[in-house]
């Protein structure tokens, strides 16, 4: 069975490893960039790091005892992924500079044709779309954006050749990325104007390098590292509880956050501006012990007036003021609702995924979509987490899709397709579980324009693990190739 994986981030590499370990040797990983790494290759902004502890933000089967600190910086995570790919010899499955533009299903032959930007096409019996939710930088829709005469770039495409020293800089956006790079650049620039649309809830993040003794403990004492991972798992599940129960646990967490923020924000004017006006956990809770202090630096201005347009000189705010700057940095996040688009994906009968998802993305357990046989999505709809590790979710999805491929093989079938009624019911159940949770209490990138939560899983990591642990064959229909069906006297397609 040939399997094409699209994307060589944690999801794609993890899939190649799992499939190799289970005897699927014809795995090709097509990667748009010039090498593996995914989001950790692209996001190189100063201070880029993961705020999920590395003992949990890593594959369960490739644990490390030598993490330098609680939350690893970008280069350490990228190095880890490269090492794991090399250790399991799947780095050679990766075809770099291969941007996939379309995947189309052939009903009769039961194969996928995957086309890349260079005009090449490849066939596979199964495809795994591992492009993730955070791969396409989003620029704000602001009038005259292109008219800015200075330098500009997005945080996920940081321009390291541009020297920020002594420059007047505008940063748009105050999400998880900006919160990491703003403290780093504030000490270098002449003046920093930080444009905030919505304030955030903060929790402290001390992330000093582990002392020698602690590192030695992880290295030498068996099980310490494992216990640490277990503890982190529970800690993250507790964070999810605060979002699922906003009027009880959520209030306690908000109080903890408010005390921290009050302590950090001594300047009453900055405090007023930075304070969030929505329920704790509705947007991503940010972990930083440096950001709020940075807002109070003399060379930093927190601007909460709305930007009405961009002028050649810089952003113009609703009070009529032009904020003259040399450089604009967009910390405005990603086109998260687009998932793998603009890639064209067509399934049974030539129907497009774009049409199937017109009302918002949905997939059974975030992995399979009816009418798209043997297509598996990683980090798909409703599998993002606000309190947890995406690597953990990816591992469950990968194990699940591997079982699906094994089921196809053992049944002598050509492909498998999730039943529409199964997907509809599971989607309805997932959506109903958002009721009363903090996720529904404000607008965020977790929701689409109609207000449907399309990004996040509504529950705990452990629940997701339990549901994906064992594939239920009765939830799927099998497809047989036309010639096979004819031999058996059946119509081609699903049986
Ligand atoms: P983000 O969280 O989506 O933040 C984007 C920021 O830009 C928000 O402050 C948003 O304001 C603002 N914005 C968007 N459009 C705007 C507009 N038209 N005008 C003004 N402001 C605008 O993006 P991100 O910071 O890049 O983070 C994305 C995700 O990546 C995170 O949620 C997280 O899952 C992941 N991430 C994780 C880590 C980590 O340590 N694990 C680090 C970085 C990123 P509003 O809030 O008002 O929309």
Short mmCIF file of C-alpha atoms and ligand atoms in Angstrom, two decimals:
data_model
loop_
_atom_site.label_atom_id
_atom_site.label_comp_id
_atom_site.label_asym_id
_atom_site.label_seq_id
_atom_site.Cartn_x
_atom_site.Cartn_y
_atom_site.Cartn_z
CA UNK A 1 0.00 0.00 0.00
CA UNK A 2 1.42 3.34 -1.06
CA UNK A 3 0.82 6.18 1.38
CA UNK A 4 1.45 9.84 0.65
CA UNK A 5 1.77 12.13 3.62
CA UNK A 6 1.47 15.88 3.04
CA UNK A 7 3.63 17.87 5.44
CA UNK A 8 6.82 16.97 7.30
CA UNK A 9 6.11 18.49 10.68
CA UNK A 10 5.51 16.49 13.84
CA UNK A 11 2.39 14.90 12.29
CA UNK A 12 4.02 13.83 9.02
CA UNK A 13 7.20 12.52 10.63
CA UNK A 14 5.22 10.70 13.32
CA UNK A 15 3.08 9.05 10.63
CA UNK A 16 6.08 7.86 8.64
CA UNK A 17 7.60 6.35 11.80
CA UNK A 18 4.39 4.58 12.84
CA UNK A 19 3.74 3.19 9.36
CA UNK A 20 7.32 1.98 8.94
CA UNK A 21 7.19 0.26 12.30
CA UNK A 22 4.08 -1.61 11.16
CA UNK A 23 5.40 -2.76 7.83
CA UNK A 24 4.08 -0.02 5.54
CA UNK A 25 7.26 0.78 3.71
CA UNK A 26 5.97 2.77 0.74
CA UNK A 27 5.54 6.07 2.54
CA UNK A 28 6.38 9.37 0.88
CA UNK A 29 6.24 12.62 2.79
CA UNK A 30 5.78 15.63 0.53
CA UNK A 31 6.95 18.85 2.11
CA UNK A 32 6.55 22.36 0.67
CA UNK A 33 9.58 23.73 2.52
CA UNK A 34 13.18 22.83 1.85
CA UNK A 35 13.32 20.51 4.84
CA UNK A 36 11.33 18.91 7.64
CA UNK A 37 10.11 20.69 10.75
CA UNK A 38 6.74 22.23 9.89
CA UNK A 39 5.75 25.05 12.19
CA UNK A 40 9.04 24.71 14.07
CA UNK A 41 10.95 25.33 10.88
CA UNK A 42 8.96 28.43 9.95
CA UNK A 43 8.60 30.11 13.31
CA UNK A 44 12.07 31.38 14.11
CA UNK A 45 11.09 34.71 15.65
CA UNK A 46 13.18 35.87 18.63
CA UNK A 47 12.06 34.07 21.77
CA UNK A 48 10.16 31.36 19.82
CA UNK A 49 9.54 28.49 22.19
CA UNK A 50 6.83 26.09 23.12
CA UNK A 51 4.85 26.89 26.23
CA UNK A 52 3.93 23.23 26.66
CA UNK A 53 6.60 21.45 28.73
CA UNK A 54 8.93 19.39 26.54
CA UNK A 55 8.46 16.21 28.55
CA UNK A 56 4.92 16.25 27.17
CA UNK A 57 5.58 18.10 23.93
CA UNK A 58 7.47 15.13 22.49
CA UNK A 59 6.68 11.66 21.16
CA UNK A 60 5.90 9.13 23.90
CA UNK A 61 8.30 6.64 22.27
CA UNK A 62 11.13 9.13 21.83
CA UNK A 63 11.45 10.67 25.25
CA UNK A 64 14.51 12.73 26.13
CA UNK A 65 16.19 13.09 29.45
CA UNK A 66 18.35 16.00 28.38
CA UNK A 67 15.87 18.83 27.81
CA UNK A 68 17.64 22.01 28.86
CA UNK A 69 14.59 23.65 30.40
CA UNK A 70 10.89 23.16 31.10
CA UNK A 71 9.72 24.66 27.79
CA UNK A 72 12.15 24.24 24.95
CA UNK A 73 13.13 26.97 22.53
CA UNK A 74 12.40 26.54 18.81
CA UNK A 75 15.88 25.36 17.81
CA UNK A 76 15.87 22.61 20.44
CA UNK A 77 12.46 21.36 19.30
CA UNK A 78 13.47 21.41 15.64
CA UNK A 79 16.69 19.57 16.48
CA UNK A 80 14.66 16.99 18.41
CA UNK A 81 12.35 16.36 15.45
CA UNK A 82 15.29 16.03 13.06
CA UNK A 83 17.02 13.60 15.40
CA UNK A 84 13.90 11.48 15.81
CA UNK A 85 13.36 11.40 12.02
CA UNK A 86 16.94 10.34 11.55
CA UNK A 87 16.91 7.76 14.38
CA UNK A 88 13.86 6.09 12.84
CA UNK A 89 15.27 6.53 9.34
CA UNK A 90 12.24 8.32 7.97
CA UNK A 91 14.07 11.52 7.04
CA UNK A 92 14.80 9.82 3.73
CA UNK A 93 11.03 9.51 3.04
CA UNK A 94 10.75 13.30 2.96
CA UNK A 95 10.64 15.00 -0.43
CA UNK A 96 11.35 18.67 0.18
CA UNK A 97 10.27 21.54 -2.10
CA UNK A 98 7.18 19.56 -3.05
CA UNK A 99 4.18 21.76 -2.46
CA UNK A 100 0.98 19.82 -2.97
CA UNK A 101 -1.66 21.66 -4.97
CA UNK A 102 -4.31 18.96 -5.34
CA UNK A 103 -5.38 15.49 -4.24
CA UNK A 104 -8.08 13.74 -6.26
CA UNK A 105 -9.74 10.41 -5.75
CA UNK A 106 -10.36 8.02 -8.62
CA UNK A 107 -13.61 6.14 -7.92
CA UNK A 108 -12.91 3.32 -10.34
CA UNK A 109 -9.29 2.61 -9.55
CA UNK A 110 -9.55 3.53 -5.84
CA UNK A 111 -6.37 5.59 -5.84
CA UNK A 112 -5.49 9.13 -4.94
CA UNK A 113 -3.58 11.30 -7.39
CA UNK A 114 -1.49 13.92 -5.64
CA UNK A 115 -0.15 16.80 -7.71
CA UNK A 116 2.63 19.14 -6.71
CA UNK A 117 3.36 22.70 -7.79
CA UNK A 118 6.18 21.57 -10.09
CA UNK A 119 3.63 19.70 -12.23
CA UNK A 120 4.57 16.22 -10.98
CA UNK A 121 1.87 13.77 -9.96
CA UNK A 122 2.02 10.70 -7.77
CA UNK A 123 -0.47 8.00 -6.89
CA UNK A 124 -1.23 6.40 -3.55
CA UNK A 125 -3.84 4.15 -2.03
CA UNK A 126 -4.07 6.42 1.01
CA UNK A 127 -3.24 10.01 1.83
CA UNK A 128 -2.52 11.68 5.14
CA UNK A 129 -2.95 15.45 5.25
CA UNK A 130 -0.57 16.63 7.94
CA UNK A 131 -0.52 20.33 7.14
CA UNK A 132 -1.80 21.36 10.55
CA UNK A 133 -3.83 24.38 11.55
CA UNK A 134 -1.04 26.89 11.97
CA UNK A 135 0.82 26.91 8.69
CA UNK A 136 -0.56 29.81 6.67
CA UNK A 137 0.31 33.25 8.05
CA UNK A 138 -2.66 35.63 8.17
CA UNK A 139 -2.29 39.31 7.43
CA UNK A 140 -4.91 41.66 8.82
CA UNK A 141 -7.55 43.07 6.51
CA UNK A 142 -6.61 46.71 6.84
CA UNK A 143 -7.19 49.27 4.12
CA UNK A 144 -4.01 50.27 2.31
CA UNK A 145 -1.90 47.50 3.87
CA UNK A 146 0.41 47.40 0.85
CA UNK A 147 0.90 51.15 0.81
CA UNK A 148 3.25 51.06 3.80
CA UNK A 149 6.60 52.33 2.53
CA UNK A 150 8.80 50.84 5.27
CA UNK A 151 9.82 47.24 5.91
CA UNK A 152 7.31 44.61 7.02
CA UNK A 153 7.11 40.89 7.71
CA UNK A 154 5.00 38.29 9.53
CA UNK A 155 6.21 36.71 12.77
CA UNK A 156 6.10 33.25 11.15
CA UNK A 157 8.45 34.45 8.38
CA UNK A 158 10.81 36.50 10.51
CA UNK A 159 13.30 38.56 8.51
CA UNK A 160 16.55 37.92 10.36
CA UNK A 161 18.47 40.06 7.86
CA UNK A 162 16.60 43.16 8.94
CA UNK A 163 18.37 44.87 11.83
CA UNK A 164 15.79 46.17 14.30
CA UNK A 165 18.35 48.07 16.36
CA UNK A 166 17.45 51.74 16.66
CA UNK A 167 14.29 51.35 14.56
CA UNK A 168 10.75 52.57 15.21
CA UNK A 169 8.68 49.41 15.08
CA UNK A 170 4.96 48.66 15.07
CA UNK A 171 3.78 45.23 16.14
CA UNK A 172 0.22 44.26 15.23
CA UNK A 173 -1.31 41.53 17.33
CA UNK A 174 -0.78 40.40 20.91
CA UNK A 175 -1.27 36.62 20.73
CA UNK A 176 1.00 33.76 21.79
CA UNK A 177 3.67 34.64 19.20
CA UNK A 178 3.83 38.37 19.90
CA UNK A 179 3.96 37.71 23.63
CA UNK A 180 7.16 35.76 23.04
CA UNK A 181 8.95 38.10 20.64
CA UNK A 182 7.91 41.50 22.04
CA UNK A 183 10.07 41.24 25.20
CA UNK A 184 12.99 40.11 23.02
CA UNK A 185 12.89 43.00 20.58
CA UNK A 186 11.79 45.75 22.96
CA UNK A 187 15.33 46.11 24.31
CA UNK A 188 16.75 46.55 20.80
CA UNK A 189 14.37 48.91 19.07
CA UNK A 190 14.24 52.66 19.53
CA UNK A 191 10.47 52.69 19.95
CA UNK A 192 7.86 49.95 19.91
CA UNK A 193 4.19 50.65 19.22
CA UNK A 194 2.20 47.60 20.12
CA UNK A 195 -1.27 47.47 18.59
CA UNK A 196 -3.63 45.39 20.67
CA UNK A 197 -7.16 44.53 19.63
CA UNK A 198 -8.03 42.36 22.64
CA UNK A 199 -6.29 41.95 26.00
CA UNK A 200 -5.28 38.50 27.22
CA UNK A 201 -5.28 36.45 30.37
CA UNK A 202 -1.77 35.64 31.57
CA UNK A 203 -0.16 33.06 33.79
CA UNK A 204 3.49 33.15 34.84
CA UNK A 205 6.15 31.26 32.95
CA UNK A 206 9.52 30.97 34.60
CA UNK A 207 11.65 29.09 32.12
CA UNK A 208 15.19 29.19 33.41
CA UNK A 209 17.57 26.46 32.33
CA UNK A 210 17.33 23.40 34.61
CA UNK A 211 20.05 23.46 37.26
CA UNK A 212 22.75 20.79 36.88
CA UNK A 213 21.30 18.77 39.72
CA UNK A 214 17.85 18.58 38.14
CA UNK A 215 19.33 17.59 34.80
CA UNK A 216 21.38 14.90 36.50
CA UNK A 217 18.23 13.65 38.23
CA UNK A 218 16.42 13.27 34.89
CA UNK A 219 19.46 11.63 33.32
CA UNK A 220 20.42 9.19 36.03
CA UNK A 221 17.38 8.31 38.11
CA UNK A 222 15.06 5.95 36.29
CA UNK A 223 11.39 6.95 36.03
CA UNK A 224 11.91 10.59 37.11
CA UNK A 225 11.47 11.78 33.57
CA UNK A 226 8.42 9.54 33.16
CA UNK A 227 6.88 10.85 36.37
CA UNK A 228 7.50 14.38 35.17
CA UNK A 229 5.62 13.64 31.94
CA UNK A 230 2.74 12.14 33.90
CA UNK A 231 2.57 15.17 36.16
CA UNK A 232 2.56 17.55 33.18
CA UNK A 233 -0.26 15.55 31.61
CA UNK A 234 -2.40 15.99 34.74
CA UNK A 235 -1.47 19.67 35.00
CA UNK A 236 -2.59 20.30 31.42
CA UNK A 237 -5.82 18.39 31.96
CA UNK A 238 -6.51 20.69 34.91
CA UNK A 239 -6.12 23.68 32.60
CA UNK A 240 -8.77 22.18 30.33
CA UNK A 241 -11.05 21.81 33.37
CA UNK A 242 -10.86 25.57 33.94
CA UNK A 243 -12.09 26.14 30.37
CA UNK A 244 -14.77 23.48 30.50
CA UNK A 245 -16.12 24.84 33.78
CA UNK A 246 -15.85 28.63 33.55
CA UNK A 247 -18.07 29.40 36.53
CA UNK A 248 -16.21 27.18 38.99
CA UNK A 249 -12.62 26.11 38.18
CA UNK A 250 -12.48 28.88 35.59
CA UNK A 251 -13.13 31.51 38.24
CA UNK A 252 -10.34 30.20 40.42
CA UNK A 253 -7.94 30.23 37.47
CA UNK A 254 -9.07 33.75 36.52
CA UNK A 255 -8.36 34.87 40.08
CA UNK A 256 -4.88 33.35 39.92
CA UNK A 257 -4.30 35.09 36.62
CA UNK A 258 -5.69 38.41 37.85
CA UNK A 259 -3.42 38.39 40.91
CA UNK A 260 -0.41 37.72 38.71
CA UNK A 261 -1.40 40.40 36.23
CA UNK A 262 -2.13 42.92 38.97
CA UNK A 263 1.29 42.26 40.47
CA UNK A 264 3.05 42.65 37.12
CA UNK A 265 1.08 45.62 35.81
CA UNK A 266 2.00 48.45 38.19
CA UNK A 267 1.14 51.22 35.73
CA UNK A 268 -2.64 51.80 36.06
CA UNK A 269 -3.04 53.12 32.50
CA UNK A 270 -1.28 50.14 30.94
CA UNK A 271 -3.18 47.82 33.27
CA UNK A 272 -6.51 49.27 32.15
CA UNK A 273 -5.59 48.84 28.51
CA UNK A 274 -4.10 45.36 28.78
CA UNK A 275 -6.88 43.88 30.94
CA UNK A 276 -8.99 41.21 29.17
CA UNK A 277 -12.71 41.77 28.89
CA UNK A 278 -13.81 38.19 28.28
CA UNK A 279 -14.10 34.90 30.14
CA UNK A 280 -10.84 33.21 31.19
CA UNK A 281 -9.84 30.53 28.70
CA UNK A 282 -12.08 31.67 25.85
CA UNK A 283 -8.97 32.64 23.89
CA UNK A 284 -5.62 31.01 24.49
CA UNK A 285 -4.29 31.73 28.00
CA UNK A 286 -0.80 33.15 27.59
CA UNK A 287 2.18 32.11 29.65
CA UNK A 288 4.77 34.83 30.15
CA UNK A 289 6.52 36.50 33.03
CA UNK A 290 8.24 39.01 30.76
CA UNK A 291 5.58 40.42 28.45
CA UNK A 292 3.48 42.51 30.86
CA UNK A 293 6.60 44.08 32.35
CA UNK A 294 7.76 44.95 28.84
CA UNK A 295 4.56 46.90 28.23
CA UNK A 296 5.68 49.32 30.94
CA UNK A 297 9.04 50.14 29.39
CA UNK A 298 9.61 53.77 28.44
CA UNK A 299 10.16 52.93 24.78
CA UNK A 300 7.00 50.81 24.49
CA UNK A 301 3.51 52.15 23.82
CA UNK A 302 0.45 49.94 24.06
CA UNK A 303 -2.03 51.24 21.50
CA UNK A 304 -5.62 50.09 21.82
CA UNK A 305 -7.17 52.54 19.34
CA UNK A 306 -8.36 50.63 16.31
CA UNK A 307 -6.25 50.83 13.16
CA UNK A 308 -8.40 52.30 10.38
CA UNK A 309 -5.86 52.17 7.57
CA UNK A 310 -2.21 51.86 6.72
CA UNK A 311 -0.39 54.88 5.34
CA UNK A 312 3.07 54.94 3.71
CA UNK A 313 4.35 56.25 7.06
CA UNK A 314 2.65 53.66 9.28
CA UNK A 315 -0.67 52.62 10.86
CA UNK A 316 -3.36 55.29 11.25
CA UNK A 317 -5.65 54.84 14.24
CA UNK A 318 -9.27 55.87 14.71
CA UNK A 319 -8.24 58.98 16.65
CA UNK A 320 -6.68 60.23 13.39
CA UNK A 321 -3.11 59.69 14.53
CA UNK A 322 -0.45 58.34 12.17
CA UNK A 323 2.05 56.17 14.00
CA UNK A 324 5.22 56.72 12.00
CA UNK A 325 7.41 53.66 11.97
CA UNK A 326 10.28 52.09 10.02
CA UNK A 327 9.00 48.55 10.27
CA UNK A 328 5.71 46.73 10.82
CA UNK A 329 5.75 43.21 12.27
CA UNK A 330 2.54 41.22 11.89
CA UNK A 331 1.93 38.98 14.88
CA UNK A 332 -1.56 38.40 13.53
CA UNK A 333 -1.64 34.62 13.56
CA UNK A 334 -2.71 32.10 10.97
CA UNK A 335 -5.53 31.24 8.57
CA UNK A 336 -6.55 28.49 10.94
CA UNK A 337 -9.97 27.79 9.45
CA UNK A 338 -8.42 27.09 6.07
CA UNK A 339 -6.70 23.88 7.21
CA UNK A 340 -5.14 22.38 4.03
CA UNK A 341 -6.73 24.88 1.60
CA UNK A 342 -6.00 26.34 -0.95
CA UNK A 343 -5.07 22.74 -1.84
CA UNK A 344 -7.88 21.26 -3.98
CA UNK A 345 -9.16 18.02 -2.50
CA UNK A 346 -11.79 16.05 -4.43
CA UNK A 347 -13.28 12.80 -3.24
CA UNK A 348 -15.97 10.38 -4.39
CA UNK A 349 -17.89 11.58 -7.45
CA UNK A 350 -15.52 14.52 -7.84
CA UNK A 351 -17.02 16.34 -4.84
CA UNK A 352 -14.71 18.86 -3.28
CA UNK A 353 -13.78 19.07 0.37
CA UNK A 354 -14.30 22.80 0.17
CA UNK A 355 -18.00 22.18 -0.61
CA UNK A 356 -18.28 19.55 2.11
CA UNK A 357 -16.90 22.04 4.59
CA UNK A 358 -18.83 25.08 3.35
CA UNK A 359 -20.57 25.40 6.72
CA UNK A 360 -17.36 24.84 8.70
CA UNK A 361 -14.82 22.03 8.83
CA UNK A 362 -15.88 18.75 10.42
CA UNK A 363 -14.46 15.25 10.53
CA UNK A 364 -15.01 12.09 12.55
CA UNK A 365 -12.64 12.44 15.51
CA UNK A 366 -11.03 15.18 13.42
CA UNK A 367 -9.54 12.50 11.17
CA UNK A 368 -11.94 11.14 8.51
CA UNK A 369 -14.54 12.80 6.28
CA UNK A 370 -17.31 10.84 4.50
CA UNK A 371 -16.83 10.71 0.74
CA UNK A 372 -13.06 10.98 1.02
CA UNK A 373 -11.95 7.36 1.23
CA UNK A 374 -8.63 6.53 2.82
CA UNK A 375 -7.93 10.20 3.44
CA UNK A 376 -6.77 10.97 6.97
CA UNK A 377 -6.34 14.40 8.45
CA UNK A 378 -3.93 15.11 11.25
CA UNK A 379 -4.52 18.04 13.62
CA UNK A 380 -7.80 18.38 11.76
CA UNK A 381 -11.10 19.99 12.79
CA UNK A 382 -11.81 19.98 16.53
CA UNK A 383 -8.47 18.53 17.56
CA UNK A 384 -6.68 21.65 18.73
CA UNK A 385 -6.17 21.92 22.45
CA UNK A 386 -6.07 24.89 24.76
CA UNK A 387 -4.69 22.79 27.59
CA UNK A 388 -2.61 19.94 26.31
CA UNK A 389 0.02 18.81 23.87
CA UNK A 390 -0.71 18.65 20.16
CA UNK A 391 1.96 15.94 19.90
CA UNK A 392 -0.16 13.78 22.19
CA UNK A 393 -3.21 14.31 19.96
CA UNK A 394 -1.16 13.59 16.84
CA UNK A 395 0.07 10.30 18.25
CA UNK A 396 -3.50 9.15 18.88
CA UNK A 397 -4.54 10.14 15.34
CA UNK A 398 -1.54 8.38 13.83
CA UNK A 399 -2.23 5.15 15.73
CA UNK A 400 -5.85 5.34 14.59
CA UNK A 401 -5.06 5.81 10.91
CA UNK A 402 -2.52 3.00 11.06
CA UNK A 403 -5.29 0.72 12.36
CA UNK A 404 -7.50 1.89 9.49
CA UNK A 405 -4.85 0.93 6.94
CA UNK A 406 -4.38 -2.45 8.63
CA UNK A 407 -8.15 -2.98 8.49
CA UNK A 408 -8.16 -2.31 4.74
CA UNK A 409 -5.37 -4.81 4.24
CA UNK A 410 -6.84 -7.53 6.40
CA UNK A 411 -10.22 -7.15 4.65
CA UNK A 412 -8.69 -7.37 1.20
CA UNK A 413 -10.37 -4.05 0.41
CA UNK A 414 -9.00 -1.12 -1.55
CA UNK A 415 -10.07 1.72 0.72
CA UNK A 416 -12.23 2.68 3.65
CA UNK A 417 -14.68 5.53 4.10
CA UNK A 418 -16.28 6.72 7.32
CA UNK A 419 -20.08 6.35 7.29
CA UNK A 420 -21.86 9.68 6.88
CA UNK A 421 -24.28 8.95 9.75
CA UNK A 422 -21.36 8.14 12.06
CA UNK A 423 -19.57 11.37 11.21
CA UNK A 424 -22.75 13.45 11.56
CA UNK A 425 -23.49 11.96 14.97
CA UNK A 426 -19.96 12.39 16.27
CA UNK A 427 -19.82 15.98 14.98
CA UNK A 428 -23.14 16.77 16.66
CA UNK A 429 -21.87 15.32 19.91
CA UNK A 430 -18.58 17.24 19.74
CA UNK A 431 -20.39 20.50 19.07
CA UNK A 432 -22.90 19.91 21.87
CA UNK A 433 -20.05 19.46 24.33
CA UNK A 434 -19.00 23.09 23.83
CA UNK A 435 -22.19 24.27 25.44
CA UNK A 436 -21.45 26.24 28.59
CA UNK A 437 -17.68 26.13 28.09
CA UNK A 438 -15.48 29.22 27.96
CA UNK A 439 -14.67 28.55 24.27
CA UNK A 440 -18.12 29.79 23.25
CA UNK A 441 -17.96 33.00 25.24
CA UNK A 442 -16.02 35.24 22.85
CA UNK A 443 -14.73 35.36 19.27
CA UNK A 444 -11.43 33.65 18.67
CA UNK A 445 -9.55 31.76 16.00
CA UNK A 446 -11.07 28.59 17.42
CA UNK A 447 -14.41 29.56 15.85
CA UNK A 448 -15.47 30.34 12.31
CA UNK A 449 -17.50 33.36 11.28
CA UNK A 450 -20.76 31.58 12.04
CA UNK A 451 -19.56 30.98 15.61
CA UNK A 452 -19.02 27.22 15.23
CA UNK A 453 -15.94 26.00 17.12
CA UNK A 454 -13.96 24.33 14.34
CA UNK A 455 -10.48 24.21 15.84
CA UNK A 456 -10.75 22.78 19.34
CA UNK A 457 -11.47 19.45 20.95
CA UNK A 458 -14.11 20.09 23.61
CA UNK A 459 -12.70 17.75 26.22
CA UNK A 460 -9.64 16.28 27.82
CA UNK A 461 -6.63 14.62 26.23
CA UNK A 462 -7.53 11.38 28.00
CA UNK A 463 -11.00 11.36 26.41
CA UNK A 464 -9.53 11.79 22.97
CA UNK A 465 -7.10 8.95 23.65
CA UNK A 466 -9.93 6.68 24.79
CA UNK A 467 -12.01 7.39 21.70
CA UNK A 468 -9.22 6.89 19.20
CA UNK A 469 -7.47 3.98 20.90
CA UNK A 470 -9.31 1.28 18.93
CA UNK A 471 -10.76 1.78 15.47
CA UNK A 472 -14.32 0.52 15.21
CA UNK A 473 -14.65 -1.17 11.77
CA UNK A 474 -18.45 -0.89 11.85
CA UNK A 475 -18.11 2.89 11.56
CA UNK A 476 -16.66 2.52 8.06
CA UNK A 477 -17.64 1.17 4.68
CA UNK A 478 -15.10 -0.62 2.58
CA UNK A 479 -14.39 0.04 -1.09
CA UNK A 480 -13.24 -2.50 -3.61
CA UNK A 481 -11.63 -1.84 -6.96
CA UNK A 482 -13.94 -2.01 -9.99
CA UNK A 483 -12.34 -5.16 -11.45
CA UNK A 484 -12.51 -6.83 -8.03
CA UNK A 485 -16.20 -5.94 -7.67
CA UNK A 486 -16.96 -7.10 -11.19
CA UNK A 487 -15.31 -10.42 -10.46
CA UNK A 488 -17.50 -10.69 -7.37
CA UNK A 489 -20.57 -9.65 -9.41
CA UNK A 490 -21.06 -6.45 -7.39
CA UNK A 491 -21.24 -2.82 -8.46
CA UNK A 492 -17.95 -0.90 -8.21
CA UNK A 493 -17.40 1.27 -5.18
CA UNK A 494 -18.61 0.81 -1.66
CA UNK A 495 -19.95 -2.45 -0.32
P1 LIG B 1 -3.03 34.51 17.42
O1 LIG B 1 -3.03 33.88 18.73
O2 LIG B 1 -4.12 34.21 16.46
O3 LIG B 1 -2.91 36.06 17.68
C1 LIG B 1 -3.10 36.97 16.65
C2 LIG B 1 -3.13 38.36 17.25
O4 LIG B 1 -3.33 39.26 16.19
C3 LIG B 1 -4.28 38.56 18.23
O5 LIG B 1 -3.86 39.41 19.23
C4 LIG B 1 -5.34 39.20 17.35
O6 LIG B 1 -6.24 40.00 18.06
C5 LIG B 1 -4.47 40.06 16.47
N1 LIG B 1 -5.11 40.38 15.21
C6 LIG B 1 -5.54 39.52 14.26
N2 LIG B 1 -6.08 40.19 13.25
C7 LIG B 1 -5.99 41.51 13.55
C8 LIG B 1 -6.38 42.70 12.92
N3 LIG B 1 -7.01 42.67 11.75
N4 LIG B 1 -6.13 43.86 13.54
C9 LIG B 1 -5.51 43.87 14.74
N5 LIG B 1 -5.11 42.79 15.40
C10 LIG B 1 -5.36 41.62 14.80
O7 LIG B 1 -1.66 34.22 16.60
P2 LIG B 1 -0.25 33.77 17.17
O8 LIG B 1 0.14 34.64 18.29
O9 LIG B 1 0.68 33.65 16.04
O10 LIG B 1 -0.56 32.36 17.77
C11 LIG B 1 -1.32 31.42 17.02
C12 LIG B 1 -1.36 30.13 17.74
O11 LIG B 1 -0.10 29.51 17.59
C13 LIG B 1 -1.57 30.21 19.23
O12 LIG B 1 -2.89 30.36 19.63
C14 LIG B 1 -0.99 28.90 19.67
O13 LIG B 1 -1.90 27.85 19.50
C15 LIG B 1 0.18 28.74 18.72
N6 LIG B 1 1.39 29.24 19.36
C16 LIG B 1 1.85 28.50 20.38
C17 LIG B 1 2.97 28.92 21.04
C18 LIG B 1 3.45 28.08 22.17
O14 LIG B 1 4.28 28.50 22.92
N7 LIG B 1 2.97 26.84 22.31
C19 LIG B 1 3.63 30.08 20.68
C20 LIG B 1 3.14 30.80 19.61
C21 LIG B 1 2.01 30.38 18.95
P3 LIG B 1 -7.61 39.37 18.65
O15 LIG B 1 -7.22 38.63 19.89
O16 LIG B 1 -8.47 40.52 18.90
O17 LIG B 1 -8.14 38.47 17.58
#
